CSV table of C-alpha atoms in Angstrom, one decimal:
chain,number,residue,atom,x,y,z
A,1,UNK,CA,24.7,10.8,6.9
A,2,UNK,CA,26.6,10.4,3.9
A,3,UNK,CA,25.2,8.3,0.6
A,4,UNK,CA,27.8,7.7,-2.1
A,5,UNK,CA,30.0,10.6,-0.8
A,6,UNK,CA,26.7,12.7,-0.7
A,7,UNK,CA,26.8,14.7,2.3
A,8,UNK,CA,23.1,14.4,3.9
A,9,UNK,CA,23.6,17.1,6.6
A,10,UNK,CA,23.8,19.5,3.6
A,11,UNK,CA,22.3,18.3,1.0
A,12,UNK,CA,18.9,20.6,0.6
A,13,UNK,CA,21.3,23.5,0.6
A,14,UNK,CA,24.4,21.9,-2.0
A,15,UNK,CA,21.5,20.5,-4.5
A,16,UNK,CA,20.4,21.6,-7.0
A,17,UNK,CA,23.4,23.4,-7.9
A,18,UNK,CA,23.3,26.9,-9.4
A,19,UNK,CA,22.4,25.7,-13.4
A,20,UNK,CA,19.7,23.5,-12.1
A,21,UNK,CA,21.4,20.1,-11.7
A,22,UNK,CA,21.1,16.9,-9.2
A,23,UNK,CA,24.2,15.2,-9.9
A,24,UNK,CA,24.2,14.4,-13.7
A,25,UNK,CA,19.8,15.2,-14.0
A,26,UNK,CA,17.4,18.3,-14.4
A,27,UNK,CA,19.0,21.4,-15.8
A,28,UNK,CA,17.2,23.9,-18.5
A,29,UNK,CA,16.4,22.5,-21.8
A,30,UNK,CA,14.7,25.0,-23.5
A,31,UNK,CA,14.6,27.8,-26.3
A,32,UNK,CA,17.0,31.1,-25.0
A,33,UNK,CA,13.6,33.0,-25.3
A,34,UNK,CA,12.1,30.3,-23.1
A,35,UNK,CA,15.8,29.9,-20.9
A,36,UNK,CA,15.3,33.5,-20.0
A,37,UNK,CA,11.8,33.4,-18.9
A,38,UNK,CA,12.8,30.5,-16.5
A,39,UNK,CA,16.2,32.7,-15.6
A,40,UNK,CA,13.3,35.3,-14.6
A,41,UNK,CA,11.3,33.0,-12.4
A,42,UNK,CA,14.7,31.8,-10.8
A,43,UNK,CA,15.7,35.1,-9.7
A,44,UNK,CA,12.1,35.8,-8.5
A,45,UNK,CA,12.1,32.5,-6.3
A,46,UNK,CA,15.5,33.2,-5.0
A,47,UNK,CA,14.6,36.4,-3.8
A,48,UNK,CA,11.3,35.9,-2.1
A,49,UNK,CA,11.7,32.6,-0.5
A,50,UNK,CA,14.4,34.4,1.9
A,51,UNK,CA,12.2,36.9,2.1
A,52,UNK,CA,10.5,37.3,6.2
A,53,UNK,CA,7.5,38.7,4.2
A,54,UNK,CA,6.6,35.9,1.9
A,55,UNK,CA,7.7,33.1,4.5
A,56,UNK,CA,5.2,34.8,7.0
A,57,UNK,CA,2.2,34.9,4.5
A,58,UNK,CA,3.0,31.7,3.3
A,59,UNK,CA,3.0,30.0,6.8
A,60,UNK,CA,-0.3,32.0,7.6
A,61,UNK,CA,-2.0,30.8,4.2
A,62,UNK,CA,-1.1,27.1,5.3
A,63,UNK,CA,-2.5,27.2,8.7
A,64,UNK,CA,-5.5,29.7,7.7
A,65,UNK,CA,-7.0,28.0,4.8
A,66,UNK,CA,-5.4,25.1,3.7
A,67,UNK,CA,-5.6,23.8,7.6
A,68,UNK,CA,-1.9,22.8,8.0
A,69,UNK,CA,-0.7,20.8,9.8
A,70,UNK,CA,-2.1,17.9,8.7
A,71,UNK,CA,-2.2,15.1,11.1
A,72,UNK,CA,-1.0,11.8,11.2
A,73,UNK,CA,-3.3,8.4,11.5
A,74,UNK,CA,-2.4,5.6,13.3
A,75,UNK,CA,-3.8,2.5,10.9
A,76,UNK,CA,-4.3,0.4,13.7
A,77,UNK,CA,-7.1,-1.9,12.6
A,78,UNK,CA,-4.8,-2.4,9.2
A,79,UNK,CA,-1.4,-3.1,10.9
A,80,UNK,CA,-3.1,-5.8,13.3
A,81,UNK,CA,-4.4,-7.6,9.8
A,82,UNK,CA,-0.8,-7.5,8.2
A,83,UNK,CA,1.2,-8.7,11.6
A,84,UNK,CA,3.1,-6.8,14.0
A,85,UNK,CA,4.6,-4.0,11.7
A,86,UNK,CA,2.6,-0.6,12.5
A,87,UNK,CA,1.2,1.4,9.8
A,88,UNK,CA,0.7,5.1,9.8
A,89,UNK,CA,-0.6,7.6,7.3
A,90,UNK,CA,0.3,11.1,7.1
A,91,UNK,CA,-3.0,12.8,5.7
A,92,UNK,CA,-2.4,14.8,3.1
A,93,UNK,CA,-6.3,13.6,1.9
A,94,UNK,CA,-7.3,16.8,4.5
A,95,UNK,CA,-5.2,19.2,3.0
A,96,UNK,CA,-7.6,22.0,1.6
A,97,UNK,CA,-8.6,20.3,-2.0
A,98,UNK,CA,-8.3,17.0,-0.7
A,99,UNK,CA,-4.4,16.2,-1.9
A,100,UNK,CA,-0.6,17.6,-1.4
A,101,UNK,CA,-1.0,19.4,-4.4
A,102,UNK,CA,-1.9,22.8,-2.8
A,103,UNK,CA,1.4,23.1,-1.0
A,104,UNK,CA,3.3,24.2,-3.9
A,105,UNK,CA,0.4,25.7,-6.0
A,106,UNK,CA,-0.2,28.3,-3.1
A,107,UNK,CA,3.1,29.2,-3.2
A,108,UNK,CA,3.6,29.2,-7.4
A,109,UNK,CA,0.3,31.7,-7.3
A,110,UNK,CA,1.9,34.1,-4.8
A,111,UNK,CA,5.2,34.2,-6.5
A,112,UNK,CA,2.9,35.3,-9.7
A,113,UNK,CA,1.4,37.6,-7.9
A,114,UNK,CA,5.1,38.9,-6.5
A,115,UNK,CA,6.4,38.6,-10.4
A,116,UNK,CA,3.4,40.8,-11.8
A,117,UNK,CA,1.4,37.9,-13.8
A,118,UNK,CA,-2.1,38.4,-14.5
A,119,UNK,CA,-2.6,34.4,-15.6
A,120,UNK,CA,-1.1,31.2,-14.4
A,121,UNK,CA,-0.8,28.2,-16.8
A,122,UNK,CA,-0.5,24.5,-15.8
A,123,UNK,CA,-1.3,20.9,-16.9
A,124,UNK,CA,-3.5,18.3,-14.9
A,125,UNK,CA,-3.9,14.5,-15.0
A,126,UNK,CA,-5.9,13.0,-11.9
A,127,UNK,CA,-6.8,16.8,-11.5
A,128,UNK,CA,-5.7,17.5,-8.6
A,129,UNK,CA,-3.1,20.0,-9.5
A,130,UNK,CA,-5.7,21.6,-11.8
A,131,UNK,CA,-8.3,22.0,-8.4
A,132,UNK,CA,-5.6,23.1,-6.4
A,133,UNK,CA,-4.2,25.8,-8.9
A,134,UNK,CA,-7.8,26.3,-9.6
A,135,UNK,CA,-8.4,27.2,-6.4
A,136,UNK,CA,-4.9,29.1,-5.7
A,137,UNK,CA,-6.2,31.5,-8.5
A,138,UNK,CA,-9.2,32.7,-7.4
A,139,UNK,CA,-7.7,33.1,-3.6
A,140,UNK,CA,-5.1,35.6,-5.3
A,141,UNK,CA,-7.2,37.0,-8.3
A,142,UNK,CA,-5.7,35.6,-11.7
A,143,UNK,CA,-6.8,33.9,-14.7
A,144,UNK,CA,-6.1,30.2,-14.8
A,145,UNK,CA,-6.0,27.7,-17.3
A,146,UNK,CA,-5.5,24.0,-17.0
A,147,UNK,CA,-4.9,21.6,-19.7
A,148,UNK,CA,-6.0,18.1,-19.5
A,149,UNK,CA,-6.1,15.1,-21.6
A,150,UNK,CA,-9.5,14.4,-23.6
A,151,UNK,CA,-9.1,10.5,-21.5
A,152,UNK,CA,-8.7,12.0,-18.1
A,153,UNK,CA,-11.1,15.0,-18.4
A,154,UNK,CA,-13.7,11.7,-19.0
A,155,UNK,CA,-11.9,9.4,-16.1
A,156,UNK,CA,-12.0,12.6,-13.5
A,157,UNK,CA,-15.4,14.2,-13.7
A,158,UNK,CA,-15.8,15.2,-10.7
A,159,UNK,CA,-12.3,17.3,-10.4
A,160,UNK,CA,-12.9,18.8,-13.6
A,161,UNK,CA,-16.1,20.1,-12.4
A,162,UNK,CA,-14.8,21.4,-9.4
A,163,UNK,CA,-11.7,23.5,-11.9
A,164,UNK,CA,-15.0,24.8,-13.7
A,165,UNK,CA,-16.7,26.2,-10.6
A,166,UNK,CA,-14.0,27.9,-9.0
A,167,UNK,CA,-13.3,30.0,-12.3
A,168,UNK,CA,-10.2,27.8,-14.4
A,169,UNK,CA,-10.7,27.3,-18.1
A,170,UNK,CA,-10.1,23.8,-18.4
A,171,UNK,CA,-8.9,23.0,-21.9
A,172,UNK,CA,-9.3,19.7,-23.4
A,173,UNK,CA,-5.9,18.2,-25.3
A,174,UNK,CA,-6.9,15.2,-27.8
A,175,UNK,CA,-3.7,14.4,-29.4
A,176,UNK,CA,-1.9,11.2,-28.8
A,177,UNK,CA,-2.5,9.5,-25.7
A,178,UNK,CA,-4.7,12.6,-24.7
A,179,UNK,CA,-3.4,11.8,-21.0
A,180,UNK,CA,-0.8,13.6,-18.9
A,181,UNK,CA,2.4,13.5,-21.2
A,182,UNK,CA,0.1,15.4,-24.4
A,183,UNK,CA,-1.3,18.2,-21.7
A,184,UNK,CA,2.2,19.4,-20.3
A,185,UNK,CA,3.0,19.5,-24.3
A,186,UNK,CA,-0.2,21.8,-24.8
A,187,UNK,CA,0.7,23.5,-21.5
A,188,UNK,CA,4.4,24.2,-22.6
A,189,UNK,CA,3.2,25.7,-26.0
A,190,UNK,CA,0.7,27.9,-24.7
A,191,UNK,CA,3.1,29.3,-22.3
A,192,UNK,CA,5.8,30.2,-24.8
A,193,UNK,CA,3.4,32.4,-26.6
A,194,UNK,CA,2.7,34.4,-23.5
A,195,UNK,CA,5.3,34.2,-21.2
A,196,UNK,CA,5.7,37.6,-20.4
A,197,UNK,CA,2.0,38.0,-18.5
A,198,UNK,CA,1.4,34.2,-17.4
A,199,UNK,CA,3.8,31.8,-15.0
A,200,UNK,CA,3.4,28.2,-16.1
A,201,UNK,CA,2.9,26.1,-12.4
A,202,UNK,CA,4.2,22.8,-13.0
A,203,UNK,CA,2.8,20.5,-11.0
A,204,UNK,CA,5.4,18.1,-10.0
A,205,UNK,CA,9.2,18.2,-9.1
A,206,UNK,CA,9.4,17.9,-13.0
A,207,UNK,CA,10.6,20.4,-15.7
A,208,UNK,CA,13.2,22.7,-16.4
A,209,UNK,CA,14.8,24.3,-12.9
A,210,UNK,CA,13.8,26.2,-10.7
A,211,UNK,CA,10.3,23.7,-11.3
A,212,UNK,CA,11.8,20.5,-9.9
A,213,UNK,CA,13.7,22.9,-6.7
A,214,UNK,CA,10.3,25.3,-5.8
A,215,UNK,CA,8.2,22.2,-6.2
A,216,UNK,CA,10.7,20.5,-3.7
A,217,UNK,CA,11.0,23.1,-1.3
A,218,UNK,CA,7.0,23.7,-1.3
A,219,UNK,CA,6.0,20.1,-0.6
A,220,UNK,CA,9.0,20.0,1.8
A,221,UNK,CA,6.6,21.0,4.5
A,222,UNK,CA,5.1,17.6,4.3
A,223,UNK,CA,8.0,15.9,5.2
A,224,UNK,CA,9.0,18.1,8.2
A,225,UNK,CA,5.5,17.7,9.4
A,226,UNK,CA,5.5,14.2,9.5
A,227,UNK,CA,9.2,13.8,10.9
A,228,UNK,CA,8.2,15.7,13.7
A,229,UNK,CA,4.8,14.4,14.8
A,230,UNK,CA,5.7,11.1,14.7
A,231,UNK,CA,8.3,11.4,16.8
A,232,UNK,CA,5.8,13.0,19.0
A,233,UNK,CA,3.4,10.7,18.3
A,234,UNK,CA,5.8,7.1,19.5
A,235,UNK,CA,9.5,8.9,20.6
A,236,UNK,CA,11.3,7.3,17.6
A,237,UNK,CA,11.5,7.3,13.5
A,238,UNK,CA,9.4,5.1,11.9
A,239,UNK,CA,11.7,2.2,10.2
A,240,UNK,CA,10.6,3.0,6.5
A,241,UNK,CA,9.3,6.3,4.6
A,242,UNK,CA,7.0,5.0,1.8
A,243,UNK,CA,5.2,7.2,-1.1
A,244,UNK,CA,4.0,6.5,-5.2
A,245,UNK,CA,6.0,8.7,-7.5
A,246,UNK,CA,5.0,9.5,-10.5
A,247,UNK,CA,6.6,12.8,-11.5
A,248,UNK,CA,7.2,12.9,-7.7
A,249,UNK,CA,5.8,16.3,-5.9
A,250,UNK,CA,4.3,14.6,-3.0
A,251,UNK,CA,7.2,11.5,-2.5
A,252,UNK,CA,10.1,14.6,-2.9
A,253,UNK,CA,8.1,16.1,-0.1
A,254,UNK,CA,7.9,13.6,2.2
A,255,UNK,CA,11.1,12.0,1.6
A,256,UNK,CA,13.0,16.0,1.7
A,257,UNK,CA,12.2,15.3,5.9
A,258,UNK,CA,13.9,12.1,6.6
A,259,UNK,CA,16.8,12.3,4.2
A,260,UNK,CA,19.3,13.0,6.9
A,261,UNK,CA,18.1,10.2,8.8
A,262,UNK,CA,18.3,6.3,9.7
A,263,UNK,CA,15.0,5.6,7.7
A,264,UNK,CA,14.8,3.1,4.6
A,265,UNK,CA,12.8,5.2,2.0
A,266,UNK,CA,10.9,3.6,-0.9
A,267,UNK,CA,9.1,5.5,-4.0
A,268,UNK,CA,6.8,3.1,-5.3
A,269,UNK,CA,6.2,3.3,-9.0
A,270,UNK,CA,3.2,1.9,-11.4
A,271,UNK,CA,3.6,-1.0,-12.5
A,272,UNK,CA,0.1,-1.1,-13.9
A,273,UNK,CA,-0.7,-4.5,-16.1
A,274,UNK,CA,2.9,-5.5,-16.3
A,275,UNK,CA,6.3,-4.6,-17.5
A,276,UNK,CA,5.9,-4.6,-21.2
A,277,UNK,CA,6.4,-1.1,-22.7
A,278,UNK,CA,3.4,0.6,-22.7
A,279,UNK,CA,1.5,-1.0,-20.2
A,280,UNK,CA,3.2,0.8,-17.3
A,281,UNK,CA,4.6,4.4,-16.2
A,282,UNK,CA,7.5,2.7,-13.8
A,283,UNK,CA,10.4,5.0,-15.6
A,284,UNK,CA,12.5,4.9,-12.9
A,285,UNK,CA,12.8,0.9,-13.0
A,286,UNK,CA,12.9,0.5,-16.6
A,287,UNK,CA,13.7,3.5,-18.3
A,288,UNK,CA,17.2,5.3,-19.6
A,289,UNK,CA,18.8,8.5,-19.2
A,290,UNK,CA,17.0,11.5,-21.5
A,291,UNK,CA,15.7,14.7,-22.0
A,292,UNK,CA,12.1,15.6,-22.2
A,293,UNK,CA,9.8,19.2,-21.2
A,294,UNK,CA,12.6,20.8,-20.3
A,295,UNK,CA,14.7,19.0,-18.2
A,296,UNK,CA,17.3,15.5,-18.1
A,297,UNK,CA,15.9,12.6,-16.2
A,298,UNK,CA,15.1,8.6,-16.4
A,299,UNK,CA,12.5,8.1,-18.9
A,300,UNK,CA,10.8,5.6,-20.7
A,301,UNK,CA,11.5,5.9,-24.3
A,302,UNK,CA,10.2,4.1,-27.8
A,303,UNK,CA,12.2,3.0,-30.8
A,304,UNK,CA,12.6,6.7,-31.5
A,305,UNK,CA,14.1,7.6,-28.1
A,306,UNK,CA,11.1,9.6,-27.6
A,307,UNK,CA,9.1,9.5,-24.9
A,308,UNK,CA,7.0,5.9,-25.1
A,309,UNK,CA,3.5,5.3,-23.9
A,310,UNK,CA,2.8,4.9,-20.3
A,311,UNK,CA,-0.2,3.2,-18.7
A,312,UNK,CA,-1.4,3.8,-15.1
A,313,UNK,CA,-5.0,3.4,-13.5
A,314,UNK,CA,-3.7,6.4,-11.5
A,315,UNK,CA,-4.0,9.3,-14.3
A,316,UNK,CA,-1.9,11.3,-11.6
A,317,UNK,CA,1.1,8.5,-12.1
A,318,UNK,CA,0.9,7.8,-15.9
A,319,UNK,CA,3.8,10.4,-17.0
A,320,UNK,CA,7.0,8.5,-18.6
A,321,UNK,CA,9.4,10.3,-16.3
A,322,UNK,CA,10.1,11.3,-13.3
A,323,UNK,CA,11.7,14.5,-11.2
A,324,UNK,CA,15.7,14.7,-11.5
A,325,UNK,CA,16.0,14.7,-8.3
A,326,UNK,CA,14.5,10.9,-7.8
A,327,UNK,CA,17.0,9.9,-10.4
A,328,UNK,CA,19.8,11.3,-8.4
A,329,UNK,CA,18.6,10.1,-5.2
A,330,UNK,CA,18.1,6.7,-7.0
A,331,UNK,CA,21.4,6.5,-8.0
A,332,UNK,CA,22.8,7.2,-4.6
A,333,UNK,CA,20.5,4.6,-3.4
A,334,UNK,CA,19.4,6.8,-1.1
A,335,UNK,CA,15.7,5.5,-2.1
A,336,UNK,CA,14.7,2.6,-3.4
A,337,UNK,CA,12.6,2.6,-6.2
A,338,UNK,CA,9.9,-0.5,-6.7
A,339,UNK,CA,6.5,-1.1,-8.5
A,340,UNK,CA,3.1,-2.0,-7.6
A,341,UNK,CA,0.5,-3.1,-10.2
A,342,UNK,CA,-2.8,-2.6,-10.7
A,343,UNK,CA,-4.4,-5.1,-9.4
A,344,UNK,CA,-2.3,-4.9,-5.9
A,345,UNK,CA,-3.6,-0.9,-5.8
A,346,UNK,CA,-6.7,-1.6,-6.3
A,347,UNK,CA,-7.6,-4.2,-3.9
A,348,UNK,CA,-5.7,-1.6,-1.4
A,349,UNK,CA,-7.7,1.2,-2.4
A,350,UNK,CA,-10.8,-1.2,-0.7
A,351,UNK,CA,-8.9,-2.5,2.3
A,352,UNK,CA,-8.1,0.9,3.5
A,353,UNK,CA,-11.7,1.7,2.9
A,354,UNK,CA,-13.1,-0.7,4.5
A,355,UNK,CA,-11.0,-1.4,7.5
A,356,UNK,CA,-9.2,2.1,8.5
A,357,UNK,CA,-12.9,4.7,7.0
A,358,UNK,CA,-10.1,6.4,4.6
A,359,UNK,CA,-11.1,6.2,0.8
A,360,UNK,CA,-7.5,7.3,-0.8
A,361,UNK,CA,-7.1,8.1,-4.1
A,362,UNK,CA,-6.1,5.5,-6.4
A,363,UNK,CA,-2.2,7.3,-6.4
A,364,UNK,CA,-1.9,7.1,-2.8
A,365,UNK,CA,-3.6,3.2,-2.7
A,366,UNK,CA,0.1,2.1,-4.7
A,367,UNK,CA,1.6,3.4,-1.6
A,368,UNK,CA,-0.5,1.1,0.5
A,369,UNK,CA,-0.2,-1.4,-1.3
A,370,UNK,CA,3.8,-1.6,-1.1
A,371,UNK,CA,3.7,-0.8,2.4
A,372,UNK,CA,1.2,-3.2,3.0
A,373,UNK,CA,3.5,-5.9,1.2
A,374,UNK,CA,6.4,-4.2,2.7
A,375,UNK,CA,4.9,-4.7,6.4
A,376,UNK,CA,4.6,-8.3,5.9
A,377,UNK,CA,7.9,-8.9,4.6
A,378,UNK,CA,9.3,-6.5,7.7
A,379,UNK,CA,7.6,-8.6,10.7
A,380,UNK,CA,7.9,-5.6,13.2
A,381,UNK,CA,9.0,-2.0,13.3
A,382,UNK,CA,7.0,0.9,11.8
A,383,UNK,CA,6.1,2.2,7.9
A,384,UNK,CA,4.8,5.9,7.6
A,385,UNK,CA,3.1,6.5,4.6
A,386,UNK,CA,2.5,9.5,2.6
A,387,UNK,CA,-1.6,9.5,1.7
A,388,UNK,CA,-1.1,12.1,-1.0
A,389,UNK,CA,-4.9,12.4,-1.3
A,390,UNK,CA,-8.1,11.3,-0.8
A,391,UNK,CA,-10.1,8.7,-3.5
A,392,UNK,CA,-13.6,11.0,-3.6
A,393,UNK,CA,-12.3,11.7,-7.5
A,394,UNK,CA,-11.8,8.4,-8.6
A,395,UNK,CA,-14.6,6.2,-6.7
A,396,UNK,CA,-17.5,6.3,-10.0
A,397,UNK,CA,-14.2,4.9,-12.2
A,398,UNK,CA,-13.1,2.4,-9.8
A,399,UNK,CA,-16.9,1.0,-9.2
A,400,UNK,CA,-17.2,1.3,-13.3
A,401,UNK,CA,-14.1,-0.6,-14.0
A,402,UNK,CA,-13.7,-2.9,-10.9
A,403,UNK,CA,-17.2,-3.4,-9.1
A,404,UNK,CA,-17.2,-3.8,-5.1
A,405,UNK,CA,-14.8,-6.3,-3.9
């Protein structure tokens, strides 16, 4: 399949190229003292992911205690509401943790472990990277802190209770925002003054390379699940690929197995309370070319041409980038990006509930939202969605904010 002269058939292989680039986006924009520590990780990454011994212990892992594969749901009940258009879930809610997150944070610990660390690093907004690293740590034996903005520490309770059990020092950040942009700032900084015994695990296809490629290449196995049990599941593709992007880990994933194919994908954005700056995180709809934690993307930007303030009800999706790769792929037109607001995901989040038994977190609801708007505006064919995790996190906020519907 070719996009834009963009050979498909190849295209995991031929991108990123060697400095780190998609087309024009992602690359290393760093300190040299910083550059090299990346450079380090590189070569570590290279090296092991070919290597029979880390493949073998990572496929053993997934199937062993994360409980890979995950299956597929047919929403039947759902899809008869909307029409003729089928609806199907992939269920990244039973993953081990209860989201995608683990895929690549099982795979970021054991390269530390590979690379001599004694601590990993990373930043958290729902907190589900944070449980997943959380718990990636103490399967392997290291230290772990997690950074998390002072506003989602109080929206997510129950996550960050579950970082404290399973042994991660989970540091509040109070500046700004105090949300997800402020804790990848704290994140950053604590890393650079102890790089040489800690690997910072970014948890989305987002900073400076190799992030937004191991991130990729870890979630990947989402996508190749999914390609190949629905075409067990009903002996065809489904008609449209659909998942919410924020930085992007779990849509790159999904997306990475149906890129070759004839399948519309969409990456739905938050569009929150509406498209005045500030009151949404879609960056990839209204934002510009620019630089930001290490790497060249779409962002949203203020007068400045800093990063602006984003708003989501998802404190997963309230970042005011996204990874280089959806900006390349957008400009391909590969994917199609689009919003959802608030109000849309929420009313979601309590039709799935309600009418399929699957609570999913308020992240994954944007995705069944569009694909619920999507189905009508289809009137037959099939829409797999990505249900990047389950809603236990975020059901006292939701009941708090919006009451029963």
């Amino acid at each position: 399949m070719n996009f834009n002269g963009t050979n498909f058939d190849t295209y995991l292989k031929d991108y990123p190229d060697e400095k780190g680039y998609f087309g024009p986006y992602g690359g290393i924009y760093v300190s040299p003292e910083l550059k090299a520590a990346m450079e380090e990780i590189a070569d570590a990454y290279y090296t092991i992911c070919k290597s029979r011994k880390f493949i073998a212990e990572l496929r053993r892992i997934r199937k062993e205690f994360q409980g890979r594969p995950t299956p597929i749901s047919h929403l039947e009940r759902l899809s008869a509401s909307l029409g003729n258009v089928q609806l199907y879930a992939k269920r990244e809610d039973l993953n081990h943790t209860g989201a995608h997150k683990l895929n690549h944070c099982m795979g970021e610990a054991l390269l530390a472990k590979y690379m001599g660390k004694k601590k990993v690093i990373a930043e958290t907004g729902a907190g589900q990277h944070g449980v997943a690293l959380a718990t990636a740590a103490a399967y392997f034996g290291l230290e772990c802190d997690i950074y998390m903005g002072q506003v989602d520490i109080e929206k997510q309770a129950p996550n960050v209770a579950r970082m404290k059990i399973l042994g991660a020092n989970v540091i509040p950040v109070t500046e700004g925002l105090a949300t997800l942009k402020e804790a990848v700032d704290a994140a950053f900084a604590a890393y650079a003054a102890d790089y040489r015994n800690c690997i910072y695990c970014i948890g989305s296809v987002v900073g400076p390379h190799p992030f937004p490629l191991m991130v990729r290449d870890f979630q990947a196995v989402v996508g190749i699940e999914a390609r190949e049990q629905f075409v067990e599941m009903t002996g065809e593709l489904p008609d449209a690929v659909v998942a919410c992007v924020g930085g992007g880990s779990n849509s790159m994933g999904m997306f990475a197995g149906f890129l070759n194919d004839p399948v519309k994908i969409y990456g739905v954005e938050p569009l929150g309370r509406g498209p005045a700056l500030g009151d949404h995180a879609a960056s990839l709809t209204y934002g510009t070319e620019g630089v930001m934690h290490g790497f060249n993307s779409i962002m949203l930007k203020d007068e400045k041409g800093g990063p602006a303030p984003v708003y989501s009800v998802a404190s997963g999706l309230d970042y005011p980038s996204s990874g280089p790769e959806h900006a390349f792929l957008r400009d391909l037109g590969r994917v199609q990006y689009d919003v959802i607001g608030d109000e849309e995901t929420i009313d979601a989040f309590f039709t799935l509930s309600r009418m399929e038994g699957i609570i999913p977190a308020i992240e994954s609801a944007h995705a069944v939202a569009y694909a619920m708007k999507l189905a009508k505006e289809m009137g037959r064919g099939s829409i797999l969605i990505n249900l990047s995790g389950r809603g236990d996190k975020d059901m006292d906020y939701v009941l708090s904010h919006y009451g029963l519907r």
